[in-house]
PDB file of C-alpha atoms in Angstrom:
ATOM      1  CA  MET A  97     -18.417  13.298  29.379  1.00 44.00           C
ATOM      2  CA  SER A  98     -19.714  11.308  26.347  1.00 51.00           C
ATOM      3  CA  SER A  99     -17.074   9.175  24.469  1.00 54.00           C
ATOM      4  CA  SER A 100     -17.970  11.652  21.335  1.00 53.00           C
ATOM      5  CA  SER A 101     -16.651  14.320  23.415  1.00 54.00           C
ATOM      6  CA  ARG A 102     -13.671  12.664  24.536  1.00 78.00           C
ATOM      7  CA  LEU A 103     -12.654  11.858  21.206  1.00 73.00           C
ATOM      8  CA  THR A 104     -13.073  15.486  20.053  1.00 76.00           C
ATOM      9  CA  ASP A 105     -10.734  16.520  23.024  1.00 78.00           C
ATOM     10  CA  MET A 106      -8.156  14.285  21.746  1.00 90.00           C
ATOM     11  CA  VAL A 107      -8.445  14.916  18.134  1.00 93.00           C
ATOM     12  CA  ASP A 108      -9.230  18.163  16.521  1.00 93.00           C
ATOM     13  CA  PHE A 109     -11.527  17.478  13.531  1.00 94.00           C
ATOM     14  CA  ASP A 110     -11.309  21.115  12.420  1.00 93.00           C
ATOM     15  CA  GLN A 111      -7.870  20.839  11.225  1.00 95.00           C
ATOM     16  CA  LYS A 112      -7.973  20.558   7.444  1.00 96.00           C
ATOM     17  CA  SER A 113      -4.909  19.002   7.152  1.00 97.00           C
ATOM     18  CA  LEU A 114      -6.584  15.807   9.154  1.00 97.00           C
ATOM     19  CA  LEU A 115      -9.064  15.448   6.287  1.00 97.00           C
ATOM     20  CA  ILE A 116      -6.358  15.824   3.522  1.00 98.00           C
ATOM     21  CA  SER A 117      -4.032  13.333   5.146  1.00 98.00           C
ATOM     22  CA  ALA A 118      -6.986  10.846   5.223  1.00 98.00           C
ATOM     23  CA  ALA A 119      -8.055  11.393   1.495  1.00 98.00           C
ATOM     24  CA  SER A 120      -4.435  11.059   0.359  1.00 98.00           C
ATOM     25  CA  ILE A 121      -4.250   7.651   2.168  1.00 98.00           C
ATOM     26  CA  ALA A 122      -7.695   6.603   0.539  1.00 98.00           C
ATOM     27  CA  PHE A 123      -6.323   8.138  -2.835  1.00 98.00           C
ATOM     28  CA  ASN A 124      -3.247   6.150  -3.436  1.00 97.00           C
ATOM     29  CA  PRO A 125      -4.642   2.529  -3.336  1.00 97.00           C
ATOM     30  CA  LEU A 126      -7.903   3.983  -5.406  1.00 97.00           C
ATOM     31  CA  PHE A 127      -5.232   5.542  -7.976  1.00 97.00           C
ATOM     32  CA  TRP A 128      -2.652   2.432  -8.629  1.00 96.00           C
ATOM     33  CA  ASN A 129      -5.839  -0.040  -8.756  1.00 96.00           C
ATOM     34  CA  ILE A 130      -7.233   1.961 -11.372  1.00 96.00           C
ATOM     35  CA  VAL A 131      -4.419   2.559 -13.345  1.00 97.00           C
ATOM     36  CA  ALA A 132      -2.988  -0.818 -13.222  1.00 96.00           C
ATOM     37  CA  ARG A 133      -6.451  -2.323 -14.218  1.00 96.00           C
ATOM     38  CA  ARG A 134      -6.614  -0.143 -17.128  1.00 97.00           C
ATOM     39  CA  GLU A 135      -3.173  -0.969 -18.030  1.00 97.00           C
ATOM     40  CA  TYR A 136      -4.377  -4.898 -18.246  1.00 96.00           C
ATOM     41  CA  ARG A 137      -7.517  -4.349 -20.061  1.00 96.00           C
ATOM     42  CA  THR A 138      -6.106  -1.630 -22.527  1.00 97.00           C
ATOM     43  CA  HIS A 139      -2.130  -1.380 -22.286  1.00 97.00           C
ATOM     44  CA  PHE A 140      -2.133   2.470 -22.477  1.00 97.00           C
ATOM     45  CA  LEU A 141       0.823   2.589 -20.421  1.00 97.00           C
ATOM     46  CA  THR A 142       2.957   0.154 -22.363  1.00 98.00           C
ATOM     47  CA  ARG A 143       1.840   1.938 -25.530  1.00 97.00           C
ATOM     48  CA  LEU A 144       3.150   5.120 -24.207  1.00 97.00           C
ATOM     49  CA  PHE A 145       6.190   3.770 -23.635  1.00 97.00           C
ATOM     50  CA  GLY A 146       6.798   2.385 -26.985  1.00 97.00           C
ATOM     51  CA  GLY A 147       5.607  -1.217 -26.260  1.00 97.00           C
ATOM     52  CA  ASN A 148       8.203  -1.538 -23.484  1.00 97.00           C
ATOM     53  CA  ARG A 149       5.974  -2.880 -20.578  1.00 97.00           C
ATOM     54  CA  ARG A 150       8.953  -3.079 -18.417  1.00 97.00           C
ATOM     55  CA  ALA A 151       9.537   0.536 -18.629  1.00 97.00           C
ATOM     56  CA  ALA A 152       6.053   1.555 -18.278  1.00 98.00           C
ATOM     57  CA  CYS A 153       5.904  -0.496 -14.808  1.00 97.00           C
ATOM     58  CA  TYR A 154       8.998   1.154 -13.687  1.00 98.00           C
ATOM     59  CA  PHE A 155       7.127   4.558 -14.263  1.00 98.00           C
ATOM     60  CA  LEU A 156       3.910   3.473 -12.126  1.00 98.00           C
ATOM     61  CA  ALA A 157       6.495   2.037  -9.613  1.00 97.00           C
ATOM     62  CA  ALA A 158       8.141   5.679  -9.409  1.00 98.00           C
ATOM     63  CA  THR A 159       4.535   7.143  -9.330  1.00 98.00           C
ATOM     64  CA  ILE A 160       3.373   5.272  -6.544  1.00 97.00           C
ATOM     65  CA  PHE A 161       6.468   5.734  -4.661  1.00 97.00           C
ATOM     66  CA  SER A 162       6.293   9.453  -4.868  1.00 98.00           C
ATOM     67  CA  LEU A 163       2.691   9.480  -4.017  1.00 98.00           C
ATOM     68  CA  GLY A 164       3.592   7.286  -0.905  1.00 97.00           C
ATOM     69  CA  LEU A 165       6.219   9.893   0.200  1.00 97.00           C
ATOM     70  CA  PHE A 166       3.906  12.708  -0.448  1.00 98.00           C
ATOM     71  CA  ARG A 167       1.060  10.848   1.491  1.00 98.00           C
ATOM     72  CA  ASP A 168       3.953  10.357   4.661  1.00 97.00           C
ATOM     73  CA  PHE A 169       4.373  14.269   4.314  1.00 97.00           C
ATOM     74  CA  LEU A 170       0.846  14.982   4.411  1.00 98.00           C
ATOM     75  CA  TYR A 171       0.363  12.588   7.443  1.00 98.00           C
ATOM     76  CA  GLU A 172       3.148  13.895   9.471  1.00 97.00           C
ATOM     77  CA  ARG A 173       2.231  17.314   8.770  1.00 97.00           C
ATOM     78  CA  ALA A 174      -1.281  16.431  10.120  1.00 97.00           C
ATOM     79  CA  LEU A 175      -0.048  15.130  13.213  1.00 97.00           C
ATOM     80  CA  ARG A 176       1.876  18.268  13.948  1.00 95.00           C
ATOM     81  CA  HIS A 177      -1.314  20.369  14.110  1.00 93.00           C
ATOM     82  CA  GLN A 178      -3.086  17.711  16.365  1.00 96.00           C
ATOM     83  CA  PRO A 179      -2.952  17.588  20.149  1.00 95.00           C
ATOM     84  CA  SER A 180      -0.830  15.420  22.032  1.00 94.00           C
ATOM     85  CA  HIS A 181      -2.092  13.005  24.857  1.00 94.00           C
ATOM     86  CA  PRO A 182      -0.195  12.129  28.231  1.00 92.00           C
ATOM     87  CA  LEU A 183      -0.614   8.273  27.789  1.00 91.00           C
ATOM     88  CA  LEU A 184       1.234   8.683  24.494  1.00 93.00           C
ATOM     89  CA  SER A 185       3.813  11.170  25.378  1.00 90.00           C
ATOM     90  CA  THR A 186       5.546   8.555  27.464  1.00 95.00           C
ATOM     91  CA  ASP A 187       9.243   7.000  26.968  1.00 96.00           C
ATOM     92  CA  LEU A 188       7.352   3.697  26.647  1.00 96.00           C
ATOM     93  CA  ALA A 189       5.257   5.146  23.953  1.00 96.00           C
ATOM     94  CA  THR A 190       8.079   6.592  22.273  1.00 97.00           C
ATOM     95  CA  TYR A 191      10.052   3.236  22.297  1.00 97.00           C
ATOM     96  CA  ALA A 192       7.306   1.316  21.168  1.00 98.00           C
ATOM     97  CA  GLY A 193       6.698   3.577  18.248  1.00 98.00           C
ATOM     98  CA  TYR A 194      10.224   3.636  16.903  1.00 98.00           C
ATOM     99  CA  ALA A 195      10.223  -0.354  17.180  1.00 98.00           C
ATOM    100  CA  LEU A 196       6.939  -0.281  15.348  1.00 98.00           C
ATOM    101  CA  ILE A 197       8.576   1.932  12.400  1.00 98.00           C
ATOM    102  CA  ALA A 198      11.449  -0.351  12.686  1.00 98.00           C
ATOM    103  CA  ALA A 199       9.464  -3.652  12.272  1.00 98.00           C
ATOM    104  CA  GLY A 200       7.225  -2.119   9.568  1.00 97.00           C
ATOM    105  CA  ASN A 201      10.220  -1.070   7.581  1.00 97.00           C
ATOM    106  CA  VAL A 202      11.651  -4.447   7.651  1.00 97.00           C
ATOM    107  CA  LEU A 203       8.525  -5.898   6.374  1.00 97.00           C
ATOM    108  CA  VAL A 204       8.150  -3.438   3.644  1.00 97.00           C
ATOM    109  CA  VAL A 205      11.829  -3.524   2.258  1.00 97.00           C
ATOM    110  CA  SER A 206      11.934  -7.318   2.789  1.00 97.00           C
ATOM    111  CA  SER A 207       8.868  -7.797   0.822  1.00 96.00           C
ATOM    112  CA  THR A 208      10.056  -5.500  -2.095  1.00 96.00           C
ATOM    113  CA  TRP A 209      13.517  -7.381  -2.068  1.00 95.00           C
ATOM    114  CA  ALA A 210      11.695 -10.599  -2.476  1.00 95.00           C
ATOM    115  CA  LEU A 211       9.519  -9.531  -5.147  1.00 94.00           C
ATOM    116  CA  GLY A 212      11.426  -7.242  -7.163  1.00 94.00           C
ATOM    117  CA  ILE A 213      10.374  -4.167  -8.263  1.00 95.00           C
ATOM    118  CA  THR A 214       7.769  -5.152 -10.907  1.00 94.00           C
ATOM    119  CA  GLY A 215       6.512  -7.867  -8.451  1.00 93.00           C
ATOM    120  CA  THR A 216       5.872  -5.336  -5.967  1.00 94.00           C
ATOM    121  CA  PHE A 217       4.378  -2.614  -8.156  1.00 96.00           C
ATOM    122  CA  LEU A 218       1.639  -4.288 -10.128  1.00 95.00           C
ATOM    123  CA  GLY A 219       4.024  -5.916 -12.739  1.00 95.00           C
ATOM    124  CA  ASP A 220       1.384  -8.861 -13.113  1.00 95.00           C
ATOM    125  CA  TYR A 221      -0.862  -6.085 -14.704  1.00 96.00           C
ATOM    126  CA  PHE A 222       1.708  -5.335 -17.334  1.00 97.00           C
ATOM    127  CA  GLY A 223       1.924  -9.171 -18.044  1.00 94.00           C
ATOM    128  CA  ILE A 224       5.228  -9.391 -15.800  1.00 94.00           C
ATOM    129  CA  LEU A 225       4.530 -12.262 -14.054  1.00 92.00           C
ATOM    130  CA  MET A 226       6.398 -14.132 -11.425  1.00 88.00           C
ATOM    131  CA  ASP A 227       7.436 -17.954 -12.118  1.00 84.00           C
ATOM    132  CA  SER A 228       6.270 -19.050  -8.575  1.00 80.00           C
ATOM    133  CA  MET A 229       4.952 -17.752  -5.507  1.00 79.00           C
ATOM    134  CA  VAL A 230       7.237 -16.367  -3.072  1.00 84.00           C
ATOM    135  CA  THR A 231       6.877 -18.243   0.317  1.00 83.00           C
ATOM    136  CA  GLY A 232      10.208 -16.991   2.282  1.00 88.00           C
ATOM    137  CA  PHE A 233      10.231 -14.049   4.775  1.00 92.00           C
ATOM    138  CA  PRO A 234       8.141 -12.171   4.744  1.00 94.00           C
ATOM    139  CA  PHE A 235       5.358 -13.807   3.103  1.00 92.00           C
ATOM    140  CA  ASN A 236       5.699 -16.576   5.585  1.00 92.00           C
ATOM    141  CA  VAL A 237       4.932 -14.228   8.292  1.00 91.00           C
ATOM    142  CA  THR A 238       1.779 -12.264   6.638  1.00 91.00           C
ATOM    143  CA  ASP A 239       0.260 -12.510   3.297  1.00 89.00           C
ATOM    144  CA  ALA A 240       0.227  -8.651   3.041  1.00 93.00           C
ATOM    145  CA  PRO A 241       3.555  -7.445   4.296  1.00 95.00           C
ATOM    146  CA  MET A 242       3.883  -4.049   2.176  1.00 95.00           C
ATOM    147  CA  TYR A 243       0.143  -3.432   3.617  1.00 97.00           C
ATOM    148  CA  TYR A 244       0.592  -4.391   7.192  1.00 97.00           C
ATOM    149  CA  GLY A 245       4.425  -3.088   7.456  1.00 97.00           C
ATOM    150  CA  SER A 246       2.830   0.225   6.118  1.00 97.00           C
ATOM    151  CA  THR A 247       0.226   0.440   9.127  1.00 98.00           C
ATOM    152  CA  MET A 248       2.638  -0.458  11.604  1.00 98.00           C
ATOM    153  CA  SER A 249       4.561   2.533  10.515  1.00 98.00           C
ATOM    154  CA  PHE A 250       1.536   4.977  10.464  1.00 98.00           C
ATOM    155  CA  LEU A 251       0.860   3.597  14.016  1.00 98.00           C
ATOM    156  CA  GLY A 252       4.631   4.016  15.166  1.00 98.00           C
ATOM    157  CA  THR A 253       4.907   7.485  13.956  1.00 98.00           C
ATOM    158  CA  ALA A 254       1.403   8.204  15.896  1.00 97.00           C
ATOM    159  CA  LEU A 255       3.234   6.908  19.279  1.00 97.00           C
ATOM    160  CA  VAL A 256       6.510   8.803  18.708  1.00 97.00           C
ATOM    161  CA  TYR A 257       4.424  12.097  17.903  1.00 96.00           C
ATOM    162  CA  GLY A 258       2.241  10.925  20.701  1.00 96.00           C
ATOM    163  CA  LYS A 259      -0.968  11.957  18.776  1.00 96.00           C
ATOM    164  CA  PRO A 260      -4.212  10.377  19.097  1.00 96.00           C
ATOM    165  CA  ALA A 261      -5.140  11.267  15.643  1.00 97.00           C
ATOM    166  CA  GLY A 262      -2.335   9.229  14.503  1.00 97.00           C
ATOM    167  CA  VAL A 263      -4.041   6.326  15.976  1.00 97.00           C
ATOM    168  CA  LEU A 264      -7.307   7.216  14.376  1.00 97.00           C
ATOM    169  CA  ILE A 265      -5.609   7.733  10.996  1.00 97.00           C
ATOM    170  CA  THR A 266      -4.197   4.531  11.324  1.00 98.00           C
ATOM    171  CA  ALA A 267      -7.432   2.605  12.071  1.00 98.00           C
ATOM    172  CA  TRP A 268      -8.317   4.287   8.705  1.00 98.00           C
ATOM    173  CA  VAL A 269      -5.130   3.050   6.798  1.00 98.00           C
ATOM    174  CA  PHE A 270      -5.840  -0.357   8.096  1.00 98.00           C
ATOM    175  CA  LEU A 271      -9.409  -0.061   6.667  1.00 98.00           C
ATOM    176  CA  VAL A 272      -8.335   1.200   3.253  1.00 98.00           C
ATOM    177  CA  TYR A 273      -5.750  -1.542   2.998  1.00 97.00           C
ATOM    178  CA  LYS A 274      -8.349  -4.365   3.956  1.00 96.00           C
ATOM    179  CA  VAL A 275     -10.636  -3.013   1.217  1.00 96.00           C
ATOM    180  CA  ALA A 276      -7.549  -2.907  -1.354  1.00 95.00           C
ATOM    181  CA  LEU A 277      -6.712  -6.490  -0.666  1.00 95.00           C
ATOM    182  CA  ALA A 278     -10.391  -7.745  -1.186  1.00 94.00           C
ATOM    183  CA  TYR A 279     -10.435  -6.082  -4.724  1.00 92.00           C
ATOM    184  CA  GLU A 280      -6.602  -6.752  -5.417  1.00 93.00           C
ATOM    185  CA  ASN A 281      -6.147 -10.566  -4.429  1.00 91.00           C
ATOM    186  CA  PRO A 282      -8.722 -11.781  -6.545  1.00 92.00           C
ATOM    187  CA  PHE A 283      -7.787  -9.919  -9.734  1.00 92.00           C
ATOM    188  CA  THR A 284      -4.129 -11.008  -9.217  1.00 91.00           C
ATOM    189  CA  ALA A 285      -5.007 -14.718  -8.812  1.00 89.00           C
ATOM    190  CA  ALA A 286      -7.300 -14.524 -11.802  1.00 91.00           C
ATOM    191  CA  ILE A 287      -4.398 -13.396 -13.897  1.00 91.00           C
ATOM    192  CA  TYR A 288      -2.246 -16.414 -12.774  1.00 90.00           C
ATOM    193  CA  ALA A 289      -4.918 -18.480 -13.049  1.00 90.00           C
ATOM    194  CA  LYS A 290      -5.145 -17.535 -16.962  1.00 89.00           C
ATOM    195  CA  ARG A 291      -1.566 -18.033 -17.419  1.00 86.00           C
ATOM    196  CA  GLU A 292      -2.062 -21.619 -15.857  1.00 86.00           C
ATOM    197  CA  ARG A 293      -5.036 -22.446 -18.087  1.00 87.00           C
ATOM    198  CA  GLU A 294      -2.808 -21.228 -21.217  1.00 81.00           C
ATOM    199  CA  ARG A 295       0.076 -23.461 -20.121  1.00 78.00           C
ATOM    200  CA  ALA A 296      -1.987 -26.062 -19.825  1.00 80.00           C
ATOM    201  CA  GLY A 297      -3.469 -25.634 -23.060  1.00 76.00           C
ATOM    202  CA  GLN A 298      -0.170 -25.467 -24.699  1.00 71.00           C
ATOM    203  CA  LYS A 299       0.846 -28.878 -23.184  1.00 69.00           C
ATOM    204  CA  GLY A 300      -2.445 -30.100 -24.291  1.00 62.00           C
ATOM    205  CA  GLY A 301      -1.841 -28.987 -27.926  1.00 59.00           C
ATOM    206  CA  LYS A 302       1.919 -30.611 -27.999  1.00 59.00           C
ATOM    207  CA  LYS A 303       0.695 -33.907 -27.054  1.00 57.00           C
ATOM    208  CA  GLU A 304      -1.754 -33.938 -29.622  1.00 53.00           C
ATOM    209  CA  LEU A 305       0.755 -33.250 -32.114  1.00 49.00           C
TER     210      LEU A 305
END
């Protein structure tokens, strides 16, 4: 039996719910990156909220959070329509799944606590910059705790449900987040680099006076 036939035995690719779940996973970071970059360049959300950039950022945060909940709903719905596998339908796999979900949530929640709402949900693009880089937990464990924590939760859910399709979707989540980071990190770094240049310029101007 070929590897491709074994995969089709474990994952039902004819289920539209699987494709819908995969599409929603790819859509979310694409959406928030497009919207945030447009906000950075045009301030369209800030203008929509009467110049209140913090309210605009909270609106985007609520939107991203809601999309995340809907994405999770679609993922669990997709798993229910997929075949289980004996190797994943054991107590050990279930306990490992719950452990991954718990650890992933710790990374996500502690990251949000450390950064705050604006720091977590792209406040940099609204001009709401943090005073200094956060280096404590969980950022002393990983540079992207939100993304890796979310990936761990996806994998944990796959194990709890005992679904190979969930493991496959988790690999897709990991890939999507790696691509998102490749676009987000340089852009965010450029925003803070611009602020440092402006600060240096202001200091230089004061010295000349």
